[in-house]
């Protein structure tokens, strides 16, 4: 039984075919289906031009977003409404892209030409596993043996590896990310790795944000250790200053990121200046450092009060006895509170002011240091 997301992708295909155009599910969704993974999104490829796609779906009353017309992409949104007086109950968005050739590339951007040749469209894609298509009947169109590469647990560039890399240098990072999708022994292609090592400096043309989007997906994977080791050996230290990779099987991806650098200050600087990471990601590093360095339970509680979910993410990676005791306590008492409050001291005769604050902190600190 197919998912609702897949069902409505087939609805998009039906509409395009009714209007006289060819249309197939493309790329990552087909790869995931072949791998036995439930796709999180479905992209559609079609012989219709963006203008024809927009006109056809607007005529049917669908919402259409002009996402990337210069690359032939529009987004079709199917909204499923509750039969009652409620508004939208669900919505499903699909990027619909015209078959194209990348006529001119500079390692970041492409000048495109719209075509109707499916194999030529597949030939401009990055890896064989991403160059497959599927129609609504479930038939697979595989022009470059992507299915065989998936079975062999192999990431292989479409055509000439150096050409594909020079079209978009981010494909170097994507190569390593897709390696993490396979269980068991990873089949590194020696020839492709040699081409990557030759061309890695092209990543200097790519924004840190785009590199980060790929790197953190690698760090989130169960296979990150093996893949990151290969990546760092080739260019990680030269590109973003990483010096090592620590094996942290149960750690949050930001803790794994921190483990790539010799100290916290370097990790914070790289995240902020090069990768342009989020504020929450920076808080992970800060919380880890503060929890690792603190020598009392009271300070741990104050950090936890400010960053509860982040502390839960990083605590499993901190091996100090104090951190483990603290982790056990908050697991047993998820709704903890400091036992003493200002109202308690006011009832005892304290007046608001510095003395009350000092006494409140003193009592709560003593409670924490007596192991709660």
GROMACS .gro file of C-alpha atoms in nm:
model
  372
    1UNK     CA    1   0.000   0.000   0.000
    2UNK     CA    2   0.145   0.335  -0.102
    3UNK     CA    3   0.152   0.636   0.128
    4UNK     CA    4  -0.069   0.943   0.083
    5UNK     CA    5   0.242   1.136  -0.022
    6UNK     CA    6   0.305   0.881  -0.298
    7UNK     CA    7  -0.064   0.865  -0.396
    8UNK     CA    8  -0.088   1.238  -0.458
    9UNK     CA    9   0.241   1.232  -0.650
   10UNK     CA   10   0.063   0.994  -0.886
   11UNK     CA   11  -0.224   1.246  -0.905
   12UNK     CA   12   0.028   1.505  -1.028
   13UNK     CA   13   0.152   1.256  -1.287
   14UNK     CA   14  -0.207   1.189  -1.399
   15UNK     CA   15  -0.276   1.559  -1.449
   16UNK     CA   16   0.036   1.609  -1.659
   17UNK     CA   17  -0.036   1.301  -1.870
   18UNK     CA   18  -0.398   1.406  -1.926
   19UNK     CA   19  -0.261   1.737  -2.059
   20UNK     CA   20  -0.048   1.542  -2.309
   21UNK     CA   21   0.294   1.545  -2.142
   22UNK     CA   22   0.519   1.269  -2.014
   23UNK     CA   23   0.581   1.271  -1.640
   24UNK     CA   24   0.761   1.046  -1.393
   25UNK     CA   25   0.872   1.046  -1.030
   26UNK     CA   26   1.242   1.130  -1.032
   27UNK     CA   27   1.562   1.105  -0.831
   28UNK     CA   28   1.568   1.054  -0.456
   29UNK     CA   29   1.219   0.909  -0.413
   30UNK     CA   30   1.292   0.637  -0.669
   31UNK     CA   31   1.627   0.566  -0.503
   32UNK     CA   32   1.462   0.533  -0.162
   33UNK     CA   33   1.190   0.303  -0.296
   34UNK     CA   34   1.456   0.076  -0.451
   35UNK     CA   35   1.640   0.077  -0.116
   36UNK     CA   36   1.322  -0.011   0.074
   37UNK     CA   37   1.301   0.331   0.243
   38UNK     CA   38   0.980   0.534   0.268
   39UNK     CA   39   1.046   0.857   0.072
   40UNK     CA   40   1.004   1.183   0.261
   41UNK     CA   41   0.929   1.378  -0.055
   42UNK     CA   42   0.858   1.317  -0.422
   43UNK     CA   43   1.001   1.518  -0.710
   44UNK     CA   44   0.840   1.503  -1.051
   45UNK     CA   45   1.015   1.529  -1.388
   46UNK     CA   46   0.816   1.617  -1.701
   47UNK     CA   47   0.840   1.713  -2.065
   48UNK     CA   48   0.602   2.005  -1.996
   49UNK     CA   49   0.760   2.348  -1.975
   50UNK     CA   50   0.722   2.549  -1.653
   51UNK     CA   51   0.462   2.772  -1.824
   52UNK     CA   52   0.260   2.465  -1.928
   53UNK     CA   53   0.282   2.318  -1.577
   54UNK     CA   54   0.166   2.646  -1.419
   55UNK     CA   55  -0.125   2.688  -1.660
   56UNK     CA   56  -0.241   2.326  -1.628
   57UNK     CA   57  -0.247   2.315  -1.250
   58UNK     CA   58  -0.384   2.665  -1.197
   59UNK     CA   59  -0.666   2.578  -1.438
   60UNK     CA   60  -0.751   2.287  -1.205
   61UNK     CA   61  -0.750   2.512  -0.901
   62UNK     CA   62  -0.422   2.388  -0.752
   63UNK     CA   63  -0.186   2.621  -0.571
   64UNK     CA   64   0.132   2.671  -0.777
   65UNK     CA   65   0.453   2.833  -0.647
   66UNK     CA   66   0.714   2.957  -0.895
   67UNK     CA   67   1.002   2.802  -0.702
   68UNK     CA   68   1.291   2.810  -0.949
   69UNK     CA   69   1.179   2.901  -1.297
   70UNK     CA   70   1.537   2.958  -1.415
   71UNK     CA   71   1.596   2.586  -1.357
   72UNK     CA   72   1.255   2.479  -1.481
   73UNK     CA   73   1.103   2.408  -1.138
   74UNK     CA   74   0.763   2.497  -0.998
   75UNK     CA   75   0.598   2.359  -0.685
   76UNK     CA   76   0.248   2.215  -0.705
   77UNK     CA   77   0.058   2.203  -0.375
   78UNK     CA   78  -0.235   1.966  -0.327
   79UNK     CA   79  -0.453   2.073  -0.037
   80UNK     CA   80  -0.684   1.816   0.121
   81UNK     CA   81  -0.972   1.984   0.302
   82UNK     CA   82  -1.174   1.857   0.592
   83UNK     CA   83  -1.531   1.780   0.478
   84UNK     CA   84  -1.665   1.994   0.763
   85UNK     CA   85  -1.627   2.368   0.821
   86UNK     CA   86  -1.254   2.335   0.899
   87UNK     CA   87  -0.991   2.481   0.670
   88UNK     CA   88  -0.701   2.282   0.518
   89UNK     CA   89  -0.652   1.946   0.684
   90UNK     CA   90  -0.341   1.834   0.493
   91UNK     CA   91  -0.124   1.963   0.212
   92UNK     CA   92   0.128   1.787  -0.011
   93UNK     CA   93   0.391   1.980  -0.208
   94UNK     CA   94   0.569   1.848  -0.518
   95UNK     CA   95   0.852   2.008  -0.712
   96UNK     CA   96   0.779   1.963  -1.082
   97UNK     CA   97   1.085   2.017  -1.305
   98UNK     CA   98   1.111   2.023  -1.682
   99UNK     CA   99   1.364   1.785  -1.838
  100UNK     CA  100   1.676   1.987  -1.906
  101UNK     CA  101   2.039   2.008  -2.012
  102UNK     CA  102   2.287   2.206  -1.805
  103UNK     CA  103   2.445   2.397  -2.094
  104UNK     CA  104   2.691   2.600  -1.887
  105UNK     CA  105   2.806   2.555  -1.527
  106UNK     CA  106   3.061   2.729  -1.304
  107UNK     CA  107   3.073   2.484  -1.013
  108UNK     CA  108   2.776   2.650  -0.840
  109UNK     CA  109   2.518   2.766  -1.097
  110UNK     CA  110   2.389   2.628  -1.426
  111UNK     CA  111   2.246   2.777  -1.746
  112UNK     CA  112   1.978   2.533  -1.863
  113UNK     CA  113   1.799   2.429  -2.182
  114UNK     CA  114   1.462   2.251  -2.167
  115UNK     CA  115   1.445   1.918  -2.351
  116UNK     CA  116   1.224   1.609  -2.391
  117UNK     CA  117   1.498   1.341  -2.381
  118UNK     CA  118   1.480   1.138  -2.058
  119UNK     CA  119   1.825   0.982  -2.087
  120UNK     CA  120   1.984   1.321  -2.152
  121UNK     CA  121   1.810   1.457  -1.839
  122UNK     CA  122   1.940   1.160  -1.639
  123UNK     CA  123   2.292   1.218  -1.774
  124UNK     CA  124   2.319   1.560  -1.607
  125UNK     CA  125   2.236   1.420  -1.259
  126UNK     CA  126   2.500   1.356  -0.995
  127UNK     CA  127   2.497   0.982  -0.912
  128UNK     CA  128   2.354   0.677  -1.084
  129UNK     CA  129   2.129   0.603  -0.785
  130UNK     CA  130   1.971   0.948  -0.829
  131UNK     CA  131   1.928   0.917  -1.207
  132UNK     CA  132   1.631   0.678  -1.207
  133UNK     CA  133   1.266   0.753  -1.281
  134UNK     CA  134   0.941   0.574  -1.204
  135UNK     CA  135   0.598   0.601  -1.362
  136UNK     CA  136   0.268   0.572  -1.174
  137UNK     CA  137   0.252   0.200  -1.255
  138UNK     CA  138   0.576   0.148  -1.065
  139UNK     CA  139   0.799   0.078  -1.367
  140UNK     CA  140   1.162   0.189  -1.315
  141UNK     CA  141   1.356   0.368  -1.588
  142UNK     CA  142   1.725   0.321  -1.514
  143UNK     CA  143   1.960   0.457  -1.780
  144UNK     CA  144   2.292   0.428  -1.593
  145UNK     CA  145   2.260   0.109  -1.382
  146UNK     CA  146   2.171   0.288  -1.060
  147UNK     CA  147   1.977  -0.015  -0.936
  148UNK     CA  148   2.287  -0.237  -0.969
  149UNK     CA  149   2.496   0.021  -0.784
  150UNK     CA  150   2.246   0.028  -0.497
  151UNK     CA  151   2.257  -0.352  -0.473
  152UNK     CA  152   2.638  -0.335  -0.470
  153UNK     CA  153   2.627  -0.058  -0.202
  154UNK     CA  154   2.820   0.170  -0.432
  155UNK     CA  155   2.798   0.544  -0.498
  156UNK     CA  156   2.899   0.612  -0.857
  157UNK     CA  157   2.899   0.935  -1.053
  158UNK     CA  158   2.698   0.948  -1.374
  159UNK     CA  159   2.945   0.944  -1.661
  160UNK     CA  160   3.277   1.116  -1.600
  161UNK     CA  161   3.331   1.187  -1.228
  162UNK     CA  162   3.543   1.497  -1.284
  163UNK     CA  163   3.283   1.651  -1.517
  164UNK     CA  164   3.005   1.591  -1.264
  165UNK     CA  165   3.211   1.742  -0.981
  166UNK     CA  166   3.309   2.052  -1.178
  167UNK     CA  167   2.943   2.115  -1.260
  168UNK     CA  168   2.873   2.153  -0.887
  169UNK     CA  169   3.151   2.106  -0.632
  170UNK     CA  170   2.899   2.037  -0.357
  171UNK     CA  171   2.869   1.693  -0.516
  172UNK     CA  172   3.190   1.606  -0.333
  173UNK     CA  173   3.005   1.639  -0.003
  174UNK     CA  174   2.700   1.464  -0.144
  175UNK     CA  175   2.920   1.170  -0.247
  176UNK     CA  176   3.016   1.111   0.116
  177UNK     CA  177   2.661   1.171   0.241
  178UNK     CA  178   2.515   0.905   0.014
  179UNK     CA  179   2.777   0.656   0.129
  180UNK     CA  180   2.619   0.674   0.476
  181UNK     CA  181   2.295   0.527   0.340
  182UNK     CA  182   2.444   0.178   0.314
  183UNK     CA  183   2.477  -0.079   0.591
  184UNK     CA  184   2.770  -0.317   0.620
  185UNK     CA  185   3.094  -0.269   0.431
  186UNK     CA  186   3.115   0.059   0.242
  187UNK     CA  187   3.248   0.017  -0.112
  188UNK     CA  188   3.468   0.321  -0.163
  189UNK     CA  189   3.551   0.367  -0.530
  190UNK     CA  190   3.926   0.432  -0.539
  191UNK     CA  191   3.913   0.608  -0.876
  192UNK     CA  192   3.634   0.843  -0.766
  193UNK     CA  193   3.813   0.919  -0.438
  194UNK     CA  194   4.124   1.012  -0.637
  195UNK     CA  195   3.918   1.254  -0.849
  196UNK     CA  196   3.764   1.402  -0.534
  197UNK     CA  197   4.105   1.450  -0.378
  198UNK     CA  198   4.222   1.623  -0.695
  199UNK     CA  199   3.924   1.861  -0.704
  200UNK     CA  200   3.837   1.925  -0.339
  201UNK     CA  201   3.954   2.287  -0.351
  202UNK     CA  202   3.652   2.361  -0.568
  203UNK     CA  203   3.450   2.343  -0.247
  204UNK     CA  204   3.603   2.680  -0.157
  205UNK     CA  205   3.364   2.825  -0.416
  206UNK     CA  206   3.065   2.677  -0.229
  207UNK     CA  207   2.906   2.858   0.064
  208UNK     CA  208   2.965   2.723   0.412
  209UNK     CA  209   2.588   2.693   0.461
  210UNK     CA  210   2.556   2.449   0.169
  211UNK     CA  211   2.852   2.245   0.292
  212UNK     CA  212   2.700   2.240   0.642
  213UNK     CA  213   2.367   2.110   0.508
  214UNK     CA  214   2.551   1.802   0.377
  215UNK     CA  215   2.800   1.764   0.661
  216UNK     CA  216   2.542   1.756   0.936
  217UNK     CA  217   2.346   1.486   0.752
  218UNK     CA  218   2.665   1.278   0.750
  219UNK     CA  219   2.715   1.345   1.122
  220UNK     CA  220   2.358   1.234   1.196
  221UNK     CA  221   2.415   0.897   1.030
  222UNK     CA  222   2.505   0.572   1.209
  223UNK     CA  223   2.783   0.534   0.951
  224UNK     CA  224   2.935   0.876   1.013
  225UNK     CA  225   3.260   0.750   1.168
  226UNK     CA  226   3.386   0.553   0.867
  227UNK     CA  227   3.267   0.808   0.612
  228UNK     CA  228   3.397   1.112   0.800
  229UNK     CA  229   3.732   0.943   0.844
  230UNK     CA  230   3.768   0.915   0.468
  231UNK     CA  231   3.647   1.272   0.415
  232UNK     CA  232   3.879   1.425   0.674
  233UNK     CA  233   4.178   1.233   0.542
  234UNK     CA  234   4.130   1.400   0.207
  235UNK     CA  235   4.035   1.762   0.270
  236UNK     CA  236   3.854   1.823   0.600
  237UNK     CA  237   4.154   1.974   0.776
  238UNK     CA  238   4.234   2.195   0.477
  239UNK     CA  239   3.878   2.315   0.414
  240UNK     CA  240   3.734   2.374   0.761
  241UNK     CA  241   4.016   2.294   1.000
  242UNK     CA  242   3.892   1.962   1.142
  243UNK     CA  243   4.174   1.752   1.283
  244UNK     CA  244   4.017   1.425   1.398
  245UNK     CA  245   3.700   1.218   1.424
  246UNK     CA  246   3.597   1.053   1.750
  247UNK     CA  247   3.378   0.743   1.766
  248UNK     CA  248   3.059   0.848   1.946
  249UNK     CA  249   2.789   0.593   1.853
  250UNK     CA  250   2.508   0.735   2.068
  251UNK     CA  251   2.590   1.104   2.045
  252UNK     CA  252   2.397   1.400   1.907
  253UNK     CA  253   2.535   1.526   1.576
  254UNK     CA  254   2.656   1.850   1.734
  255UNK     CA  255   2.862   1.657   1.987
  256UNK     CA  256   3.013   1.461   1.699
  257UNK     CA  257   3.088   1.792   1.528
  258UNK     CA  258   3.259   1.919   1.841
  259UNK     CA  259   3.470   1.604   1.845
  260UNK     CA  260   3.620   1.700   1.509
  261UNK     CA  261   3.815   1.991   1.657
  262UNK     CA  262   4.098   2.025   1.905
  263UNK     CA  263   3.903   2.257   2.136
  264UNK     CA  264   3.564   2.416   2.194
  265UNK     CA  265   3.671   2.764   2.083
  266UNK     CA  266   3.774   2.642   1.737
  267UNK     CA  267   3.448   2.447   1.698
  268UNK     CA  268   3.241   2.752   1.794
  269UNK     CA  269   3.432   2.975   1.555
  270UNK     CA  270   3.402   2.734   1.262
  271UNK     CA  271   3.030   2.683   1.323
  272UNK     CA  272   2.968   3.057   1.336
  273UNK     CA  273   3.207   3.195   1.075
  274UNK     CA  274   3.234   2.918   0.815
  275UNK     CA  275   2.923   2.701   0.839
  276UNK     CA  276   2.684   2.978   0.954
  277UNK     CA  277   2.515   2.731   1.188
  278UNK     CA  278   2.199   2.810   1.382
  279UNK     CA  279   2.185   2.962   1.729
  280UNK     CA  280   2.050   2.635   1.865
  281UNK     CA  281   2.344   2.444   1.720
  282UNK     CA  282   2.583   2.689   1.889
  283UNK     CA  283   2.400   2.632   2.218
  284UNK     CA  284   2.474   2.259   2.188
  285UNK     CA  285   2.846   2.332   2.185
  286UNK     CA  286   2.818   2.577   2.474
  287UNK     CA  287   2.606   2.343   2.684
  288UNK     CA  288   2.847   2.055   2.626
  289UNK     CA  289   3.147   2.264   2.723
  290UNK     CA  290   2.982   2.404   3.035
  291UNK     CA  291   2.851   2.067   3.151
  292UNK     CA  292   3.189   1.905   3.092
  293UNK     CA  293   3.377   2.177   3.277
  294UNK     CA  294   3.144   2.237   3.571
  295UNK     CA  295   3.234   2.075   3.902
  296UNK     CA  296   2.902   2.096   4.085
  297UNK     CA  297   2.545   1.979   4.044
  298UNK     CA  298   2.393   2.321   4.106
  299UNK     CA  299   2.557   2.471   3.798
  300UNK     CA  300   2.437   2.172   3.596
  301UNK     CA  301   2.081   2.242   3.705
  302UNK     CA  302   2.110   2.608   3.604
  303UNK     CA  303   2.234   2.507   3.257
  304UNK     CA  304   1.957   2.249   3.229
  305UNK     CA  305   1.694   2.508   3.326
  306UNK     CA  306   1.803   2.725   3.031
  307UNK     CA  307   1.860   2.449   2.773
  308UNK     CA  308   1.661   2.138   2.881
  309UNK     CA  309   1.637   1.959   2.545
  310UNK     CA  310   1.989   2.052   2.442
  311UNK     CA  311   2.130   1.924   2.772
  312UNK     CA  312   1.944   1.597   2.718
  313UNK     CA  313   2.112   1.571   2.378
  314UNK     CA  314   2.467   1.625   2.501
  315UNK     CA  315   2.464   1.455   2.843
  316UNK     CA  316   2.502   1.099   2.710
  317UNK     CA  317   2.836   1.199   2.558
  318UNK     CA  318   2.983   1.333   2.885
  319UNK     CA  319   3.157   1.060   3.081
  320UNK     CA  320   3.218   1.230   3.416
  321UNK     CA  321   3.057   1.061   3.716
  322UNK     CA  322   2.883   1.385   3.812
  323UNK     CA  323   2.727   1.415   3.465
  324UNK     CA  324   2.609   1.053   3.474
  325UNK     CA  325   2.451   1.103   3.819
  326UNK     CA  326   2.282   1.418   3.696
  327UNK     CA  327   2.154   1.242   3.385
  328UNK     CA  328   2.007   0.963   3.600
  329UNK     CA  329   1.836   1.217   3.826
  330UNK     CA  330   1.662   1.409   3.545
  331UNK     CA  331   1.553   1.082   3.382
  332UNK     CA  332   1.388   0.975   3.709
  333UNK     CA  333   1.254   1.326   3.781
  334UNK     CA  334   1.170   1.479   3.440
  335UNK     CA  335   0.960   1.757   3.598
  336UNK     CA  336   1.218   1.856   3.859
  337UNK     CA  337   1.217   2.193   4.033
  338UNK     CA  338   1.453   2.355   4.278
  339UNK     CA  339   1.302   2.271   4.621
  340UNK     CA  340   1.333   2.623   4.763
  341UNK     CA  341   1.147   2.923   4.622
  342UNK     CA  342   1.146   3.289   4.707
  343UNK     CA  343   0.799   3.259   4.859
  344UNK     CA  344   0.935   3.007   5.111
  345UNK     CA  345   1.193   3.254   5.237
  346UNK     CA  346   0.944   3.541   5.247
  347UNK     CA  347   0.725   3.323   5.471
  348UNK     CA  348   1.024   3.281   5.702
  349UNK     CA  349   1.058   3.657   5.738
  350UNK     CA  350   1.314   3.741   5.468
  351UNK     CA  351   1.258   4.062   5.280
  352UNK     CA  352   1.303   4.096   4.904
  353UNK     CA  353   1.654   4.193   4.807
  354UNK     CA  354   2.010   4.066   4.785
  355UNK     CA  355   2.000   3.873   5.112
  356UNK     CA  356   1.698   3.672   5.000
  357UNK     CA  357   1.861   3.590   4.666
  358UNK     CA  358   2.185   3.481   4.834
  359UNK     CA  359   2.003   3.258   5.083
  360UNK     CA  360   1.789   3.104   4.809
  361UNK     CA  361   2.092   3.015   4.600
  362UNK     CA  362   2.275   2.880   4.908
  363UNK     CA  363   1.992   2.642   5.002
  364UNK     CA  364   1.935   2.514   4.649
  365UNK     CA  365   2.309   2.469   4.596
  366UNK     CA  366   2.336   2.266   4.918
  367UNK     CA  367   2.042   2.050   4.808
  368UNK     CA  368   2.211   1.981   4.473
  369UNK     CA  369   2.547   1.902   4.630
  370UNK     CA  370   2.383   1.656   4.873
  371UNK     CA  371   2.286   1.459   4.559
  372UNK     CA  372   1.934   1.604   4.551
   0.00000   0.00000   0.00000
